[in-house]
PDB file of C-alpha atoms and ligand atoms in Angstrom:
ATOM      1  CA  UNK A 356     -58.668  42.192-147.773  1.00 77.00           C
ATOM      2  CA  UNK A 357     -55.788  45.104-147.903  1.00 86.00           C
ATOM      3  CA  UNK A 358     -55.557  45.626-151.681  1.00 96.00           C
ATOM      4  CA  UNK A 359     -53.699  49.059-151.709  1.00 97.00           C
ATOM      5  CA  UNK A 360     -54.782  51.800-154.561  1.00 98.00           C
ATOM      6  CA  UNK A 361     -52.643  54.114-155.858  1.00 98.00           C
ATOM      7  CA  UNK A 362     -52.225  57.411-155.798  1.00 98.00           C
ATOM      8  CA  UNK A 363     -51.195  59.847-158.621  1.00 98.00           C
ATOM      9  CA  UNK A 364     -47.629  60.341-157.291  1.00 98.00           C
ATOM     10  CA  UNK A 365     -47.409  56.467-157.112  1.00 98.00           C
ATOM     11  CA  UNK A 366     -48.951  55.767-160.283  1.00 99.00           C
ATOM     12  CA  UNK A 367     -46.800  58.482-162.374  1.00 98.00           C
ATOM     13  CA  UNK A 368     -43.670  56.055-160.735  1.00 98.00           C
ATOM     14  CA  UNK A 369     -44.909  52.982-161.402  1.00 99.00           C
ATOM     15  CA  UNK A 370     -45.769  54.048-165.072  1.00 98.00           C
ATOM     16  CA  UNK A 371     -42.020  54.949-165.173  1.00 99.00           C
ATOM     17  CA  UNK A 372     -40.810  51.563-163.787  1.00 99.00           C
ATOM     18  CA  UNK A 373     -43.098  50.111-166.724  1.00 99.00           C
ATOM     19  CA  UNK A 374     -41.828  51.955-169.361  1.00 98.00           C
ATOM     20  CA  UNK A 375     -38.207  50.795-168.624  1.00 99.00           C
ATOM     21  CA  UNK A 376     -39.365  47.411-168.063  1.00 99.00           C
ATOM     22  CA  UNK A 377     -40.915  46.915-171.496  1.00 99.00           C
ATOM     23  CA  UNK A 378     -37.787  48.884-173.097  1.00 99.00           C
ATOM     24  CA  UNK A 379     -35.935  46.145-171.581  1.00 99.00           C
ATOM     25  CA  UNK A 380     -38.211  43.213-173.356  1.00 99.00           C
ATOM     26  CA  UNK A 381     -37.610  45.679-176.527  1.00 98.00           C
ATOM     27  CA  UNK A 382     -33.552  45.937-176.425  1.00 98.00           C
ATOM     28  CA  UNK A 383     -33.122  42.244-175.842  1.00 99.00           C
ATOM     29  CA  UNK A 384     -35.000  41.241-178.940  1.00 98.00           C
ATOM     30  CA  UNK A 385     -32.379  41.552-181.345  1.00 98.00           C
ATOM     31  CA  UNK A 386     -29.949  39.190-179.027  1.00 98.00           C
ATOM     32  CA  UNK A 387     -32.397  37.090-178.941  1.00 98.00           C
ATOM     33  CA  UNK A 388     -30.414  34.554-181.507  1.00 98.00           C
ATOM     34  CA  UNK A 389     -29.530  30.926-181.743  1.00 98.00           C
ATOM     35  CA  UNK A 390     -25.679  30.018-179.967  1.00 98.00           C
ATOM     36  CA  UNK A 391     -25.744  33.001-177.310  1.00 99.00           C
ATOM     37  CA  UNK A 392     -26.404  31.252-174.047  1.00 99.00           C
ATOM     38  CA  UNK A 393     -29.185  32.285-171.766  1.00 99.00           C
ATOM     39  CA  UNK A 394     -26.119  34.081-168.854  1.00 99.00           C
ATOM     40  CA  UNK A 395     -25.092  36.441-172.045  1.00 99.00           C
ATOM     41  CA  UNK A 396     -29.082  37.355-172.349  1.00 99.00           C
ATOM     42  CA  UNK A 397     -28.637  38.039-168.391  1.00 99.00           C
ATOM     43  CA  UNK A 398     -26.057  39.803-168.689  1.00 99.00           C
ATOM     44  CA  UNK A 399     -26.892  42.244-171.104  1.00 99.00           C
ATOM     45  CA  UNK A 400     -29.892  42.918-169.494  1.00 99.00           C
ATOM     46  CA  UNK A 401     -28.564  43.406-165.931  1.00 99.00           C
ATOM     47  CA  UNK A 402     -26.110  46.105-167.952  1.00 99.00           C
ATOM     48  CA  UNK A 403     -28.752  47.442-169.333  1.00 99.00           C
ATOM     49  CA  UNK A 404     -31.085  48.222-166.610  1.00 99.00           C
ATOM     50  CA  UNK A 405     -28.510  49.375-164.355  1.00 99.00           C
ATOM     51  CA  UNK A 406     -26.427  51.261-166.685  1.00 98.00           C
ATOM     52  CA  UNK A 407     -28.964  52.577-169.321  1.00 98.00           C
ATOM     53  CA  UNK A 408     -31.935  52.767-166.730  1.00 98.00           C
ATOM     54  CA  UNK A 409     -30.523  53.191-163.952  1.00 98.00           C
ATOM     55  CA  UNK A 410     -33.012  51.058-162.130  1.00 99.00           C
ATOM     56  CA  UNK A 411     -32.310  47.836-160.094  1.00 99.00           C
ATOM     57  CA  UNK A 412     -33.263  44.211-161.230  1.00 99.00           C
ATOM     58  CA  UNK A 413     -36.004  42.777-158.966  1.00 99.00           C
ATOM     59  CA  UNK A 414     -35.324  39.256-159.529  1.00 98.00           C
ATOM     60  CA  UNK A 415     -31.511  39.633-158.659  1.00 98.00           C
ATOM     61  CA  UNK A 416     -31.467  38.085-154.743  1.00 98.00           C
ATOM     62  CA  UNK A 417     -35.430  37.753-154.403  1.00 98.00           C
ATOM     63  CA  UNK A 418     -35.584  34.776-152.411  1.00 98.00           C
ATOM     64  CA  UNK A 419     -32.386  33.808-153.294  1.00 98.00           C
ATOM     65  CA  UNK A 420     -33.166  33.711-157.089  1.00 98.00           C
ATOM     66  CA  UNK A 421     -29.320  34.637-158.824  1.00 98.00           C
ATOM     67  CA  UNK A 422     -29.870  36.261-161.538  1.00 99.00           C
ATOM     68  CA  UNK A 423     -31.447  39.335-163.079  1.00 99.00           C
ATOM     69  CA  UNK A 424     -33.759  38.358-165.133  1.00 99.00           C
ATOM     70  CA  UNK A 425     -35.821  35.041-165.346  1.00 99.00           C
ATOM     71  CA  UNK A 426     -35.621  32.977-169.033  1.00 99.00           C
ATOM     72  CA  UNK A 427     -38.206  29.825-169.349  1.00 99.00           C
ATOM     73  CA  UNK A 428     -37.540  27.922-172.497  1.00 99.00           C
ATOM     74  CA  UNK A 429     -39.953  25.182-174.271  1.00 98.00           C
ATOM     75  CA  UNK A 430     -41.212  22.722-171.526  1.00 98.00           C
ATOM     76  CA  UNK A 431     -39.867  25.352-168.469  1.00 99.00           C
ATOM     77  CA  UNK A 432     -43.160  26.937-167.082  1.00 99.00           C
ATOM     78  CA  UNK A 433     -41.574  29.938-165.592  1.00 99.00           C
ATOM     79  CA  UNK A 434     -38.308  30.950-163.137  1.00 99.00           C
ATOM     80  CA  UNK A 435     -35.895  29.567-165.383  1.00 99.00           C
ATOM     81  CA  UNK A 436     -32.552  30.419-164.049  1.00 99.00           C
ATOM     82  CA  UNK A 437     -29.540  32.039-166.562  1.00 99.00           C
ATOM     83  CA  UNK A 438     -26.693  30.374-166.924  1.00 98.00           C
ATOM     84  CA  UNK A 439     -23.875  29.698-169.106  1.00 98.00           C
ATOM     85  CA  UNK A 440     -24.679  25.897-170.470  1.00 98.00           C
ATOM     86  CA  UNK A 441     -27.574  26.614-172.332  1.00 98.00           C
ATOM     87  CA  UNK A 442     -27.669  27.836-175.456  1.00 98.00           C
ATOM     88  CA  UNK A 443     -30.628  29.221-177.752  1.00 98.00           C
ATOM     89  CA  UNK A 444     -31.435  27.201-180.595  1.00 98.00           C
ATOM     90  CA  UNK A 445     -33.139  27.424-183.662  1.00 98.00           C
ATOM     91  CA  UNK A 446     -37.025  26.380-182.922  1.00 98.00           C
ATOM     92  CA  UNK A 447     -36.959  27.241-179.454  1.00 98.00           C
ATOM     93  CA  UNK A 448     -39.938  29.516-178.017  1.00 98.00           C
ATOM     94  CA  UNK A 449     -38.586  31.313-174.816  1.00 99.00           C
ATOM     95  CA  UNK A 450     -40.431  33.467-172.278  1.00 99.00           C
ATOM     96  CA  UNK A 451     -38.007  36.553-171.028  1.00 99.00           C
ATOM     97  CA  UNK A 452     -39.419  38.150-167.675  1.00 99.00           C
ATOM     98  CA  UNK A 453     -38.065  41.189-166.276  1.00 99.00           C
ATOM     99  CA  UNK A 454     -39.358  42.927-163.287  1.00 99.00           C
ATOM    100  CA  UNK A 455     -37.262  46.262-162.553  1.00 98.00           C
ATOM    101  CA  UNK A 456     -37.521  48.629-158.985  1.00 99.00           C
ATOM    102  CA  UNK A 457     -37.041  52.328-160.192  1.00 98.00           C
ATOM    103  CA  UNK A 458     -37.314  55.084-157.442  1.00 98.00           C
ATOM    104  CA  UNK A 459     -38.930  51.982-154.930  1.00 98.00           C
ATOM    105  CA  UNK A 460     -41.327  51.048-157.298  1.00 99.00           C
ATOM    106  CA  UNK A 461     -41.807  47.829-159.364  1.00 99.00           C
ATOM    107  CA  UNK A 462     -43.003  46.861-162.768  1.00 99.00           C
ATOM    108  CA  UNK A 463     -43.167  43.147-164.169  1.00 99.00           C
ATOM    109  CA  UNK A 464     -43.626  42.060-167.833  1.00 99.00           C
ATOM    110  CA  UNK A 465     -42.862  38.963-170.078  1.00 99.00           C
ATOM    111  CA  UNK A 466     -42.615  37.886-173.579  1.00 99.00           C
ATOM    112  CA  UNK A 467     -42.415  35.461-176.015  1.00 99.00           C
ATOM    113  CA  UNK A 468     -39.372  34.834-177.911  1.00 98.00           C
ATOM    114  CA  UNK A 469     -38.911  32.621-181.182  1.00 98.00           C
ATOM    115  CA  UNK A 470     -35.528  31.536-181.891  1.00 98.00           C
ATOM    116  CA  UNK A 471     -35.459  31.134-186.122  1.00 98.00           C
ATOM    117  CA  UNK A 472     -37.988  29.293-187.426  1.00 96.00           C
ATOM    118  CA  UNK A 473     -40.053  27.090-184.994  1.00 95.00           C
ATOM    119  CA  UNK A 474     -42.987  24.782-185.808  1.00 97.00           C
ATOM    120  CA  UNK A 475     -46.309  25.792-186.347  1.00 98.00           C
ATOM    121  CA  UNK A 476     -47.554  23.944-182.992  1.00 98.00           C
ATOM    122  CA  UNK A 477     -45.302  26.217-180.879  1.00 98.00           C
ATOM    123  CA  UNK A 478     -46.651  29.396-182.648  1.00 98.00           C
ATOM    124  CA  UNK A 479     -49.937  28.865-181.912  1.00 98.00           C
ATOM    125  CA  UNK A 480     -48.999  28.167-178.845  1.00 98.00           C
ATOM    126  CA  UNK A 481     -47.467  31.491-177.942  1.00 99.00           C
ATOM    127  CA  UNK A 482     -50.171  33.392-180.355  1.00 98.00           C
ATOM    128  CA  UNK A 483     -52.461  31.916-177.778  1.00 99.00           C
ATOM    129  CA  UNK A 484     -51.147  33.022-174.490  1.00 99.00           C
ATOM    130  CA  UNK A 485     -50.303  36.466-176.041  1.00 99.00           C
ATOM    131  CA  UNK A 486     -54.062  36.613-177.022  1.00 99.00           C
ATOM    132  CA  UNK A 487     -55.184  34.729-173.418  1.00 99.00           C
ATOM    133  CA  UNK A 488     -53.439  37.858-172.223  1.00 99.00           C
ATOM    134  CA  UNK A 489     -54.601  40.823-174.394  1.00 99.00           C
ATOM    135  CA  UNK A 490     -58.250  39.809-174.358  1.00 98.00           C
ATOM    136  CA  UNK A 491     -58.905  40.438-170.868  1.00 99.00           C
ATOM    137  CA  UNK A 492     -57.615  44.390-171.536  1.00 99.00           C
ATOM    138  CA  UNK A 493     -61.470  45.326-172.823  1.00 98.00           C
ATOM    139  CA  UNK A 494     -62.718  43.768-170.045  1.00 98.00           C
ATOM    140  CA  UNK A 495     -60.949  46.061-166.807  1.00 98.00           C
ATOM    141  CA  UNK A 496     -63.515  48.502-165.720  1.00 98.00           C
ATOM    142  CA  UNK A 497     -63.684  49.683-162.079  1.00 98.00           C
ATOM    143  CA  UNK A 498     -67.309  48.011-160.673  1.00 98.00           C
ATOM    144  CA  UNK A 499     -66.656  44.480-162.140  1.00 98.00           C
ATOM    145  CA  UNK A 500     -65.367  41.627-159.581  1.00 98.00           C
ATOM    146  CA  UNK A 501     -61.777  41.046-160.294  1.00 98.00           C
ATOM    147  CA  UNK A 502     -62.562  36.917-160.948  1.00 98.00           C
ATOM    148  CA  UNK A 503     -64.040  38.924-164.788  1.00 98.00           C
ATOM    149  CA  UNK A 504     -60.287  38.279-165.909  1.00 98.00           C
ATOM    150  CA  UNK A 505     -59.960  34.795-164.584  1.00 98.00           C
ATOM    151  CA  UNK A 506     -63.702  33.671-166.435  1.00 98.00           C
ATOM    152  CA  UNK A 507     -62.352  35.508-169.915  1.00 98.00           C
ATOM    153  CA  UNK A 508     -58.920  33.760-169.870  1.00 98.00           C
ATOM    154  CA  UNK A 509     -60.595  29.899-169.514  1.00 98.00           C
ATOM    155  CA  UNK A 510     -63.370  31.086-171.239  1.00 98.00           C
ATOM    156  CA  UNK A 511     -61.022  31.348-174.312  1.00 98.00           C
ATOM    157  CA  UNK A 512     -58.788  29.066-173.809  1.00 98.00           C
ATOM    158  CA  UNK A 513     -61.578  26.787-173.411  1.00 98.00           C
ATOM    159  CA  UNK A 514     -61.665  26.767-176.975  1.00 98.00           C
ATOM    160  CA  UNK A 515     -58.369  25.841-178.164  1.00 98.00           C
ATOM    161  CA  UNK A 516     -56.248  22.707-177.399  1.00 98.00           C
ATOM    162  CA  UNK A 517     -54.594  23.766-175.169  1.00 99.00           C
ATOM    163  CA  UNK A 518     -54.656  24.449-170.705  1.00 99.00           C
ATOM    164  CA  UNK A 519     -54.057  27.067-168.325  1.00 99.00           C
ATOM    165  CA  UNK A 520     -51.683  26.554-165.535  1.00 99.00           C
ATOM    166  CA  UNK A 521     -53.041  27.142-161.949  1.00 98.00           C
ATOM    167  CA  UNK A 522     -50.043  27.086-159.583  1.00 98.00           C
ATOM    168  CA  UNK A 523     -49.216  30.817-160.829  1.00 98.00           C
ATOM    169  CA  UNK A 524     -51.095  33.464-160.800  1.00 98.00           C
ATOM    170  CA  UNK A 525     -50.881  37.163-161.316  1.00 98.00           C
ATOM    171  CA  UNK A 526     -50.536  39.558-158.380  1.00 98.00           C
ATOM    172  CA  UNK A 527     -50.813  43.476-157.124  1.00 98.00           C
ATOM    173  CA  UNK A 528     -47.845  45.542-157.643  1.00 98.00           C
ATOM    174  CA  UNK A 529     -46.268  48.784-156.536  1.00 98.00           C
ATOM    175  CA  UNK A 530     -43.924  49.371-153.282  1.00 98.00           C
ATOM    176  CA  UNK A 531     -43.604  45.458-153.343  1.00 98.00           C
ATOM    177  CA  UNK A 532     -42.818  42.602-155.818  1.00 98.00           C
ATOM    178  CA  UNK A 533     -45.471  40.817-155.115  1.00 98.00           C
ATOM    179  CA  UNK A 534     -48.832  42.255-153.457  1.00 97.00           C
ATOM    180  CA  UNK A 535     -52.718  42.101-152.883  1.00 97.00           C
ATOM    181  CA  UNK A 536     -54.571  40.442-154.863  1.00 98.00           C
ATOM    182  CA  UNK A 537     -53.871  37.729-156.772  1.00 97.00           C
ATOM    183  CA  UNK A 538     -55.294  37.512-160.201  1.00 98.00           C
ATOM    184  CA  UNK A 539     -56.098  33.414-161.203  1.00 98.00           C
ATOM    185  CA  UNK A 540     -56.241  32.787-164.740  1.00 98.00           C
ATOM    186  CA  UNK A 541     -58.691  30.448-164.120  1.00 98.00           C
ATOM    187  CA  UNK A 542     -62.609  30.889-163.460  1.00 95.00           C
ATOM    188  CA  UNK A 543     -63.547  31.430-160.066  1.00 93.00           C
ATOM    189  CA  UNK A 544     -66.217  32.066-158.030  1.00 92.00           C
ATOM    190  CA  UNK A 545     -64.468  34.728-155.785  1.00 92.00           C
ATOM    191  CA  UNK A 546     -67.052  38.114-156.751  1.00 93.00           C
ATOM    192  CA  UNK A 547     -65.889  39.588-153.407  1.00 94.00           C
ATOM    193  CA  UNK A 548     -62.535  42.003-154.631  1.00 97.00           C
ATOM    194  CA  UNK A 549     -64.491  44.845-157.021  1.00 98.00           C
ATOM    195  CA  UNK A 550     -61.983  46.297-159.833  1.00 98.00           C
ATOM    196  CA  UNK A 551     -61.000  50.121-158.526  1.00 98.00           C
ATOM    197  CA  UNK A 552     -59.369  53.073-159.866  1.00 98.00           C
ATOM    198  CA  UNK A 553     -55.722  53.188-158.686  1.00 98.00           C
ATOM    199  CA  UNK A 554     -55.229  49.304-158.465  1.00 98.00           C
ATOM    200  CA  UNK A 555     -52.036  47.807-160.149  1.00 99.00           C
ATOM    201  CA  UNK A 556     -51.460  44.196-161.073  1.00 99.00           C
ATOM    202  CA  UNK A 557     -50.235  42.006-163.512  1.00 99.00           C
ATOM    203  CA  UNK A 558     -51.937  39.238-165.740  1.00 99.00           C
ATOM    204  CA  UNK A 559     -50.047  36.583-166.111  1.00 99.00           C
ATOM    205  CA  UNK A 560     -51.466  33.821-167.819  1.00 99.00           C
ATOM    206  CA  UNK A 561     -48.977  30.573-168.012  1.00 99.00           C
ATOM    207  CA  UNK A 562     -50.596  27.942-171.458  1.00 99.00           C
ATOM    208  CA  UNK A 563     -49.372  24.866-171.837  1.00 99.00           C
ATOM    209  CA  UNK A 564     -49.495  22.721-175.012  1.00 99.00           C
ATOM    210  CA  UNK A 565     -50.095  19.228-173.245  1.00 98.00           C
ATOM    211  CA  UNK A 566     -51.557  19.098-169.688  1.00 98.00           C
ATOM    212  CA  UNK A 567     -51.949  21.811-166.816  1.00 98.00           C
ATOM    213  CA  UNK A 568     -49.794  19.725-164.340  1.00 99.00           C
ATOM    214  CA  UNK A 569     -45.976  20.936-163.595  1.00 99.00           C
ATOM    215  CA  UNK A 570     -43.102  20.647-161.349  1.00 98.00           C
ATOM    216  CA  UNK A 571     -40.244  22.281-159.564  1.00 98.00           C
ATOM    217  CA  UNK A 572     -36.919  20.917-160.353  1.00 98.00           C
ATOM    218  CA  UNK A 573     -34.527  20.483-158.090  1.00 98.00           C
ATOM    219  CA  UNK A 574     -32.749  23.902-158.301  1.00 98.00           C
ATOM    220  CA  UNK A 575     -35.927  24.506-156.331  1.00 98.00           C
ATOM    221  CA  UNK A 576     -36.863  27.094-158.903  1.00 98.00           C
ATOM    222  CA  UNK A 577     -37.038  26.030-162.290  1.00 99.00           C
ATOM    223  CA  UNK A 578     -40.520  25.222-163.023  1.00 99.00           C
ATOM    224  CA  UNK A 579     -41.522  22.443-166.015  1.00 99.00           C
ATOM    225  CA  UNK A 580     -43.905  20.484-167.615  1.00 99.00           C
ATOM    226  CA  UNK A 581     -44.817  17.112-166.207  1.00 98.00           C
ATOM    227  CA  UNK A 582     -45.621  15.868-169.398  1.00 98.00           C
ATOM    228  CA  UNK A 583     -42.600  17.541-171.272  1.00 98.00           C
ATOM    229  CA  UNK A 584     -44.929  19.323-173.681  1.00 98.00           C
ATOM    230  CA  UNK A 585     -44.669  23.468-174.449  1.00 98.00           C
ATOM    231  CA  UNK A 586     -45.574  25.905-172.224  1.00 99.00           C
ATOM    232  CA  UNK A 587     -45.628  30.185-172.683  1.00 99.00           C
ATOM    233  CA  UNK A 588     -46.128  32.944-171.258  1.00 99.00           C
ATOM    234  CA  UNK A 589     -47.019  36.671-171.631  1.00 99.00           C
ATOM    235  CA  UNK A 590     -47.611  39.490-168.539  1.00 99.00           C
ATOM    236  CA  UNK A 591     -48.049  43.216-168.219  1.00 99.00           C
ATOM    237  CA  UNK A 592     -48.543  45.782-165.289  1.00 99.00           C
ATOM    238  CA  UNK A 593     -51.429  46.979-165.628  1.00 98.00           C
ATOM    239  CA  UNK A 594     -53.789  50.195-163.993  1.00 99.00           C
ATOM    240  CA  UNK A 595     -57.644  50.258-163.393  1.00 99.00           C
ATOM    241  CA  UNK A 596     -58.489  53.573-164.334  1.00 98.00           C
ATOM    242  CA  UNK A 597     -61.418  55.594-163.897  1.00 98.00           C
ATOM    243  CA  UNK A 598     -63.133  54.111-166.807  1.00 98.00           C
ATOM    244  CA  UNK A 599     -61.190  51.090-168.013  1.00 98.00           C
ATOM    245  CA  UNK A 600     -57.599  50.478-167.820  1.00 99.00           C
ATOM    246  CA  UNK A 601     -53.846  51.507-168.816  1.00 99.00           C
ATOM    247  CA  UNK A 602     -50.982  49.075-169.499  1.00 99.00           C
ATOM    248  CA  UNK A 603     -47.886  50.400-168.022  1.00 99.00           C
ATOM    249  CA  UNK A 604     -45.957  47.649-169.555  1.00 99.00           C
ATOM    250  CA  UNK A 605     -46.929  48.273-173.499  1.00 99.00           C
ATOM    251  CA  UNK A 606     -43.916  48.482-175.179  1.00 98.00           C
ATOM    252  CA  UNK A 607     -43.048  50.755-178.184  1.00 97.00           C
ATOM    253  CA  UNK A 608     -43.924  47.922-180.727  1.00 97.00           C
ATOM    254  CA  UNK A 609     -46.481  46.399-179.340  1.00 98.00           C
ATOM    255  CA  UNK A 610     -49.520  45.978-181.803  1.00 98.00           C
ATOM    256  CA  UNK A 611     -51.886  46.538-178.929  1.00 98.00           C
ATOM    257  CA  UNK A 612     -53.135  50.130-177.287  1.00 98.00           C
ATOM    258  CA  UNK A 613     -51.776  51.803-174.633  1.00 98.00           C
ATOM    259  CA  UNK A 614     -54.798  52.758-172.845  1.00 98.00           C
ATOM    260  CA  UNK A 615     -58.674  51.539-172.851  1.00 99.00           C
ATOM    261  CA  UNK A 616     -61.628  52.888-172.451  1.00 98.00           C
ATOM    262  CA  UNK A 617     -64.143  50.100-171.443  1.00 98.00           C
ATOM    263  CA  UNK A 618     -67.201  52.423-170.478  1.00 91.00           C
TER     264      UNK A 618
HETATM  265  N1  LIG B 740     -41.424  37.873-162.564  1.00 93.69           N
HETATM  266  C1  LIG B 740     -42.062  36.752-161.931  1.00 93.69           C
HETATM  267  C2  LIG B 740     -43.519  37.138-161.800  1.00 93.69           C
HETATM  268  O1  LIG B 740     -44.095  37.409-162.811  1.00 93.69           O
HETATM  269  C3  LIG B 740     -41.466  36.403-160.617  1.00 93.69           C
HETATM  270  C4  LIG B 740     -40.056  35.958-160.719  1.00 93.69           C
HETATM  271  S1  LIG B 740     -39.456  35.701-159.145  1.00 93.69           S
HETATM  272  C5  LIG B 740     -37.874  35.188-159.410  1.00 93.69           C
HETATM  273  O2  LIG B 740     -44.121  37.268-160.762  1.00 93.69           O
HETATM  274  F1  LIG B 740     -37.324  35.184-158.259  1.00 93.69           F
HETATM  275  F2  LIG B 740     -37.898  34.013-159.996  1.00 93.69           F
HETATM  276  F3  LIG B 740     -37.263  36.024-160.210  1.00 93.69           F
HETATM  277 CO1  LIG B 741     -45.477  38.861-162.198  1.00 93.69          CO
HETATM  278 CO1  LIG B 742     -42.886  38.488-164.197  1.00 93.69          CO
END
């Protein structure tokens, strides 16, 4: 398999792309409000990265999708579509994704978002897939098969109430969107892809409240719950470094570190 690594020119542009795509995540948090509708959220990100960052938004005519940024709220899964009917409201948990293309080179990251005050259930929810995510960071050394991150995300969730989505999965990143390999969240039995220095890709583990099964609504992108239960979401861009890994996607807020040393 043709899983590209990256070298230092590449990586110094990527880590730039990453930067702006978490500073969007940071900027929109404060919008982020019951009443505004999910275009205005669009909007002032599209102005943003374009204007501020002077980057382009990936999602904007990828496949067809329309807008800028994707927005997945409460039973949506992921590729929720911005538009002007729906409107934030107090107790809602919703995922904002933003993948930006600065200088030809992507970056891809996603949040959770609480609107108010929401109920406990939903917390947990989203306290889980933010932690589904961040545990697999001390794992990423170069020498260990790639299917280590898949094992420590069900090996966790395994634990809580909750199930891992398998129709999604996270993927390499650079020059394209979406690249070699992809990551499953899942355990696998796939040893054959070793972790390397130079590789980029994103972990993007999608846990949902109820069951793992979901469907694709009729917009032919919206993705939801079959069972109507919660579902969230958190992904960085990350780098396998020489002796762990780097996540180009931290943002300036974020309670986690910036780089790890896992040998
Ligand atoms: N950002 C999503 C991902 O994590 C992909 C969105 S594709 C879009 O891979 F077309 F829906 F924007
Ligand atoms: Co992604
Ligand atoms: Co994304």
């Amino acid at each position: 398999m043709n899983i590209p690594i990256k070298n230092h020119e590449e990586i110094k542009k990527i880590r730039i792309a990453g930067n702006i795509a978490s500073n969007v995540l940071h900027m929109i948090k404060k919008h982020v409000v019951s009443g505004i509708t999910t275009a205005e959220l669009d909007n002032i990100c599209h102005k943003y990265i374009t204007k501020k960052e002077k980057a382009i938004p990936a999602c904007l005519g990828y496949y067809g999708f329309p807008k800028s940024i994707c927005i997945s709220i409460n039973e949506t899964v992921c590729h929720g579509i911005p538009n002007e009917y729906t409107k934030l409201k107090n107790g809602d948990i919703v995922n904002i994704d933003v993948t930006i293309i600065k200088k030809k080179y992507y970056a891809d990251t996603s949040k959770m978002f609480i609107v108010g005050n929401c109920q406990d259930h939903a917390l947990q929810l989203c306290q889980v897939a933010k932690q589904s995510l961040y545990i697999t960071f001390p794992k990423i050394k170069p020498g260990l098969p790639l299917n280590i991150i898949g094992k420590t995300i069900q090996n966790y969730i395994k634990n809580t109430p909750f199930s891992i989505v398998k129709e999604y999965c996270g993927h390499g990143i650079g020059k394209n969107f979406h690249e070699q390999p992809h990551i499953l969240h899942y355990n696998n039995f796939d040893t054959s892809i070793v972790l390397k220095p130079g590789m980029i890709f994103t972990i993007e583990p999608i846990i949902n409240a109820g069951t793992n099964k979901v469907f694709c609504m009729h917009d032919n992108w919206t993705i939801r719950t079959k069972d109507n239960n919660l579902s969230a979401q958190y992904e960085h861009t990350i780098l396998v470094t020489h002796n762990g890994c780097e996540i180009l996607t931290k943002r300036k807020n974020e309670k986690i570190q910036k780089i790890y040393v896992n040998m």
